[in-house]
């Protein structure tokens, strides 16, 4: 079917008390893994492309590929720009068939973030594209920070109310203690559920959780068994994701878990089948590994059968 917007699928998820997975793609096998699994599970799905993925694969190429696979699929699919910071890339996506864009002004002071987001909302809405914005900052791996500093970068509930009202964004990414990548926590995983609860009470637009990969031990050990090295890798446990959804998260962003499972699948295949040199078979092993992870995610998010 034709693409739908993030606003469409997230409002539906908000009503139904589940979340939709946003999976990052940058090539054919990733896109196939995402859409094929969503079809098998009858789940809506968000196909996310970062600016660097667009640079890697090409804007027109990614757009045509995702839209063609989505058109043939029997479930709602969105094509979403992840972490848009560059004005011309965002405009390019609006012209090239993306159905949803994220304007990430989170590195700017509040007033600038508001102005930037407002501008993108104006142009995106004019062409029927929904807009995700971000308030608060995700943690960085380097963030060995004090409690006060940690509190300061998390999303402030009252600022969120003002931000949504003034910008008109359709969905809001909030910072509650997650970070991108495979090294999210040094000690116990800790999310600011109290913040999330307060924000969800005060703000009516659907909420988004970035940096939500679970970096499961099994996947890490699977990769390491075949030569990968991920010392100290840690992610957000499934139970934390479920709790976040019960408190109002309707979009859960996953990239790292796909990368880890792809790597493990390809490493195992190469080691076990040294005679193979067909890229389709090698990448195919990675694709199958990713499909398993996507299927498990859909179970955790509760979106199976909602497409
Ligand atoms: O949020 C970041 C995503 O994991 C995309 O990462 O810029 O390496 O494509 P990337
Ligand atoms: P992970 O690195 O936890 O997969 O997060 C991905 C993300 O937030 C993409 O925007
Ligand atoms: Zn992100």
XYZ file of C-alpha atoms and ligand atoms in Angstrom:
328
model
C 0.000 0.000 0.000
C 1.125 3.648 -0.351
C 3.208 5.069 2.487
C 1.485 6.367 5.595
C 2.937 8.880 8.083
C 4.455 8.381 11.526
C 1.625 10.495 12.882
C -0.902 7.988 11.459
C 0.738 4.876 12.905
C 1.677 6.457 16.230
C -1.788 7.886 16.921
C -3.178 4.420 16.251
C -0.541 2.943 18.596
C -1.405 5.535 21.253
C -5.046 4.481 21.085
C -4.125 0.784 21.180
C -1.472 0.947 23.932
C 1.409 -0.470 21.878
C 4.439 0.930 20.015
C 5.673 0.783 16.439
C 9.290 -0.158 15.741
C 11.445 2.267 13.774
C 14.231 0.255 12.183
C 17.155 1.935 10.425
C 18.032 0.962 6.883
C 20.765 1.846 4.434
C 20.635 -1.008 1.923
C 18.509 -3.643 0.217
C 18.900 -6.481 2.711
C 18.062 -4.290 5.713
C 14.981 -2.911 3.964
C 13.835 -6.386 2.926
C 14.406 -7.725 6.449
C 12.338 -4.885 7.960
C 9.402 -4.980 5.556
C 9.262 -8.776 5.086
C 9.196 -9.366 8.846
C 6.549 -6.695 9.398
C 4.402 -8.349 6.712
C 4.874 -11.786 8.313
C 3.814 -10.347 11.687
C 1.056 -8.127 10.187
C 2.621 -5.174 11.991
C 2.862 -1.515 10.989
C 6.490 -0.472 10.600
C 8.650 2.655 10.362
C 11.591 2.427 7.956
C 14.131 4.985 9.173
C 16.991 6.497 7.204
C 19.662 8.622 8.829
C 21.400 11.425 6.961
C 24.503 9.261 6.730
C 22.434 6.372 5.335
C 21.162 8.753 2.649
C 24.725 9.801 1.880
C 25.732 6.136 1.692
C 22.919 4.801 -0.487
C 21.641 7.902 -2.289
C 18.399 9.772 -1.633
C 16.564 8.764 -4.819
C 17.818 5.192 -4.583
C 16.657 4.745 -0.969
C 13.344 6.419 -1.652
C 12.547 4.282 -4.712
C 13.588 1.069 -2.968
C 11.591 1.630 0.217
C 8.526 2.941 -1.596
C 8.512 0.021 -4.043
C 8.791 -2.579 -1.252
C 6.148 -0.707 0.790
C 3.784 -0.529 -2.171
C 3.894 -4.319 -2.514
C 3.406 -4.864 1.237
C 0.042 -5.459 2.852
C 0.834 -3.426 5.991
C 1.232 0.309 6.792
C 4.829 1.423 6.159
C 6.321 4.868 6.731
C 9.547 6.224 5.267
C 11.088 8.407 7.934
C 14.133 10.683 8.061
C 15.943 9.971 11.338
C 17.782 12.834 13.105
C 17.422 15.441 10.368
C 19.754 18.311 11.158
C 20.583 19.539 7.680
C 17.996 21.816 6.080
C 18.708 20.811 2.500
C 18.541 17.079 3.332
C 15.166 17.595 5.025
C 13.833 19.535 2.022
C 15.288 16.852 -0.260
C 13.353 14.185 1.662
C 10.142 16.220 1.377
C 10.657 16.372 -2.396
C 11.704 12.728 -2.731
C 8.782 10.897 -1.164
C 9.566 10.565 2.557
C 6.309 10.476 4.516
C 7.817 11.619 7.800
C 10.833 13.654 8.849
C 12.576 14.238 12.139
C 14.012 17.663 12.837
C 16.602 17.164 15.530
C 17.285 20.544 17.074
C 18.225 18.994 20.407
C 21.798 20.260 20.304
C 20.544 23.863 20.133
C 19.314 26.053 22.979
C 15.538 25.824 23.533
C 14.558 28.983 21.630
C 16.587 27.953 18.582
C 15.211 24.415 18.698
C 11.685 25.876 18.757
C 12.369 28.227 15.819
C 14.023 25.503 13.737
C 11.291 22.965 14.431
C 8.524 25.474 13.681
C 10.066 26.199 10.291
C 10.253 22.501 9.347
C 6.701 21.850 10.596
C 5.457 24.651 8.327
C 7.047 23.270 5.149
C 6.484 19.570 5.933
C 2.807 20.022 6.784
C 2.320 21.937 3.541
C 3.118 18.698 1.688
C 1.380 16.271 4.076
C 4.508 14.988 5.815
C 4.486 14.495 9.589
C 7.238 15.846 11.830
C 9.046 14.339 14.813
C 11.029 16.790 16.942
C 13.396 16.220 19.860
C 13.637 17.934 23.202
C 16.330 17.053 25.728
C 19.563 15.295 24.844
C 20.399 11.617 24.676
C 23.350 10.553 26.786
C 26.682 10.072 25.033
C 29.008 7.132 25.661
C 31.445 9.636 27.080
C 28.824 10.918 29.510
C 30.323 9.926 32.853
C 28.252 12.678 34.415
C 26.970 13.864 37.751
C 23.362 13.375 38.860
C 22.663 17.099 38.363
C 24.146 17.131 34.879
C 22.163 14.001 33.992
C 18.937 15.616 35.179
C 19.724 18.718 33.122
C 19.885 16.891 29.800
C 16.697 14.894 30.353
C 13.488 16.342 28.881
C 11.761 18.838 31.136
C 7.981 18.157 31.233
C 6.940 21.829 31.319
C 9.311 22.726 28.505
C 7.815 19.843 26.532
C 4.338 21.368 26.860
C 5.555 24.734 25.592
C 7.673 23.110 22.856
C 4.790 21.089 21.401
C 2.354 24.009 21.581
C 4.703 26.476 19.913
C 6.175 24.197 17.242
C 3.106 22.162 16.229
C 5.247 19.007 15.912
C 3.265 15.785 15.435
C 5.362 13.525 17.651
C 8.055 14.179 20.243
C 11.309 12.356 20.992
C 12.230 12.689 24.638
C 15.406 12.049 26.606
C 14.928 9.751 29.603
C 18.419 8.313 29.970
C 19.049 6.230 26.845
C 21.876 6.709 24.364
C 22.690 5.559 20.843
C 24.972 2.600 20.186
C 26.015 -0.607 21.925
C 27.391 0.865 25.171
C 24.479 2.487 26.938
C 25.051 1.774 30.608
C 28.147 1.164 32.713
C 26.166 -0.131 35.701
C 22.480 -0.973 36.089
C 20.304 0.258 33.194
C 18.351 3.233 34.488
C 15.539 5.105 32.728
C 13.731 8.153 34.124
C 10.246 6.603 34.123
C 8.925 9.333 36.436
C 9.794 11.955 33.794
C 8.181 9.928 31.059
C 5.021 9.544 33.099
C 4.836 13.275 33.786
C 5.527 14.212 30.160
C 2.874 11.763 28.906
C 0.345 13.273 31.329
C 1.044 16.823 30.139
C 1.659 16.371 26.423
C -0.882 14.814 24.073
C 1.296 14.086 20.999
C 2.709 10.538 20.699
C 6.155 10.081 22.279
C 9.316 8.512 20.849
C 12.168 6.610 22.485
C 15.562 6.792 20.751
C 18.529 4.647 21.697
C 16.222 1.742 22.510
C 18.259 -1.272 21.386
C 18.468 -4.004 23.986
C 21.992 -5.245 23.067
C 21.092 -8.728 24.265
C 23.808 -10.895 25.795
C 22.929 -13.778 23.442
C 23.556 -11.649 20.354
C 26.738 -10.117 21.765
C 28.059 -13.575 22.697
C 26.994 -14.996 19.323
C 29.106 -12.362 17.531
C 31.992 -12.813 19.966
C 31.971 -16.584 19.428
C 32.880 -15.865 15.808
C 35.520 -13.244 16.478
C 33.704 -9.969 17.224
C 34.798 -7.886 20.214
C 32.174 -5.883 22.121
C 33.550 -5.502 25.659
C 31.094 -3.793 28.009
C 28.218 -3.757 25.519
C 24.885 -3.063 27.261
C 21.406 -1.922 26.241
C 17.864 -1.302 27.430
C 16.256 -4.485 28.817
C 12.987 -5.632 27.222
C 11.127 -5.095 30.502
C 12.167 -1.419 30.499
C 10.895 -1.049 26.927
C 7.567 -2.610 27.890
C 7.258 -0.281 30.875
C 8.079 2.753 28.708
C 5.321 1.717 26.287
C 2.843 1.298 29.123
C 3.673 4.890 30.147
C 3.149 6.410 26.678
C 6.014 5.622 24.267
C 4.577 4.807 20.805
C 7.735 4.639 18.646
C 10.824 2.658 19.589
C 14.032 3.254 17.594
C 16.250 0.292 16.815
C 19.477 0.363 14.835
C 22.243 -1.153 16.984
C 20.442 -4.486 17.508
C 20.170 -4.891 13.734
C 23.857 -4.117 13.275
C 24.878 -6.582 15.999
C 22.719 -9.424 14.680
C 23.807 -8.799 11.083
C 27.442 -8.937 12.158
C 26.970 -12.145 14.135
C 25.044 -13.855 11.323
C 27.622 -12.936 8.684
C 30.585 -13.864 10.903
C 29.145 -17.294 11.678
C 28.333 -17.936 8.019
C 31.776 -16.921 6.797
C 33.502 -19.062 9.366
C 31.324 -22.116 8.740
C 31.214 -21.794 4.943
C 34.730 -20.711 3.891
C 34.106 -21.961 0.362
C 31.253 -19.473 -0.294
C 31.976 -16.225 -2.117
C 28.493 -15.252 -3.325
C 27.591 -11.906 -1.695
C 23.904 -12.821 -1.786
C 24.518 -15.833 0.438
C 26.769 -13.914 2.823
C 24.396 -10.960 3.124
C 21.487 -13.401 3.232
C 22.865 -14.863 6.476
C 22.933 -11.356 7.936
C 19.404 -10.698 6.738
C 18.025 -13.841 8.381
C 19.709 -12.882 11.670
C 18.111 -9.422 11.502
C 14.683 -10.833 10.699
C 14.728 -12.855 13.937
C 15.567 -9.735 15.937
C 12.870 -7.656 14.217
C 10.309 -10.370 14.866
C 11.211 -10.461 18.583
C 10.997 -6.650 18.737
C 7.515 -6.671 17.246
C 6.490 -9.120 20.007
C 7.939 -6.855 22.715
C 6.332 -3.723 21.259
C 2.929 -5.393 20.958
C 2.388 -4.345 17.328
C 1.825 -7.824 15.895
C -1.513 -8.013 14.085
C -1.993 -4.231 14.208
C -1.055 -3.634 10.572
O 20.558 7.544 15.542
C 21.473 7.103 14.902
C 21.267 5.907 14.055
O 21.760 4.768 14.721
C 21.901 6.112 12.704
O 23.281 6.026 12.724
O 24.216 7.927 11.388
O 25.471 5.762 11.630
O 23.430 5.890 10.206
P 24.150 6.434 11.432
P 20.085 2.331 19.043
O 21.502 2.748 18.814
O 19.833 2.011 20.485
O 19.662 1.219 18.145
O 19.146 3.602 18.714
C 18.809 3.901 17.393
C 18.196 5.247 17.245
O 17.801 5.915 18.182
C 18.054 5.745 15.874
O 17.528 7.028 15.852
Zn 18.104 8.205 17.505
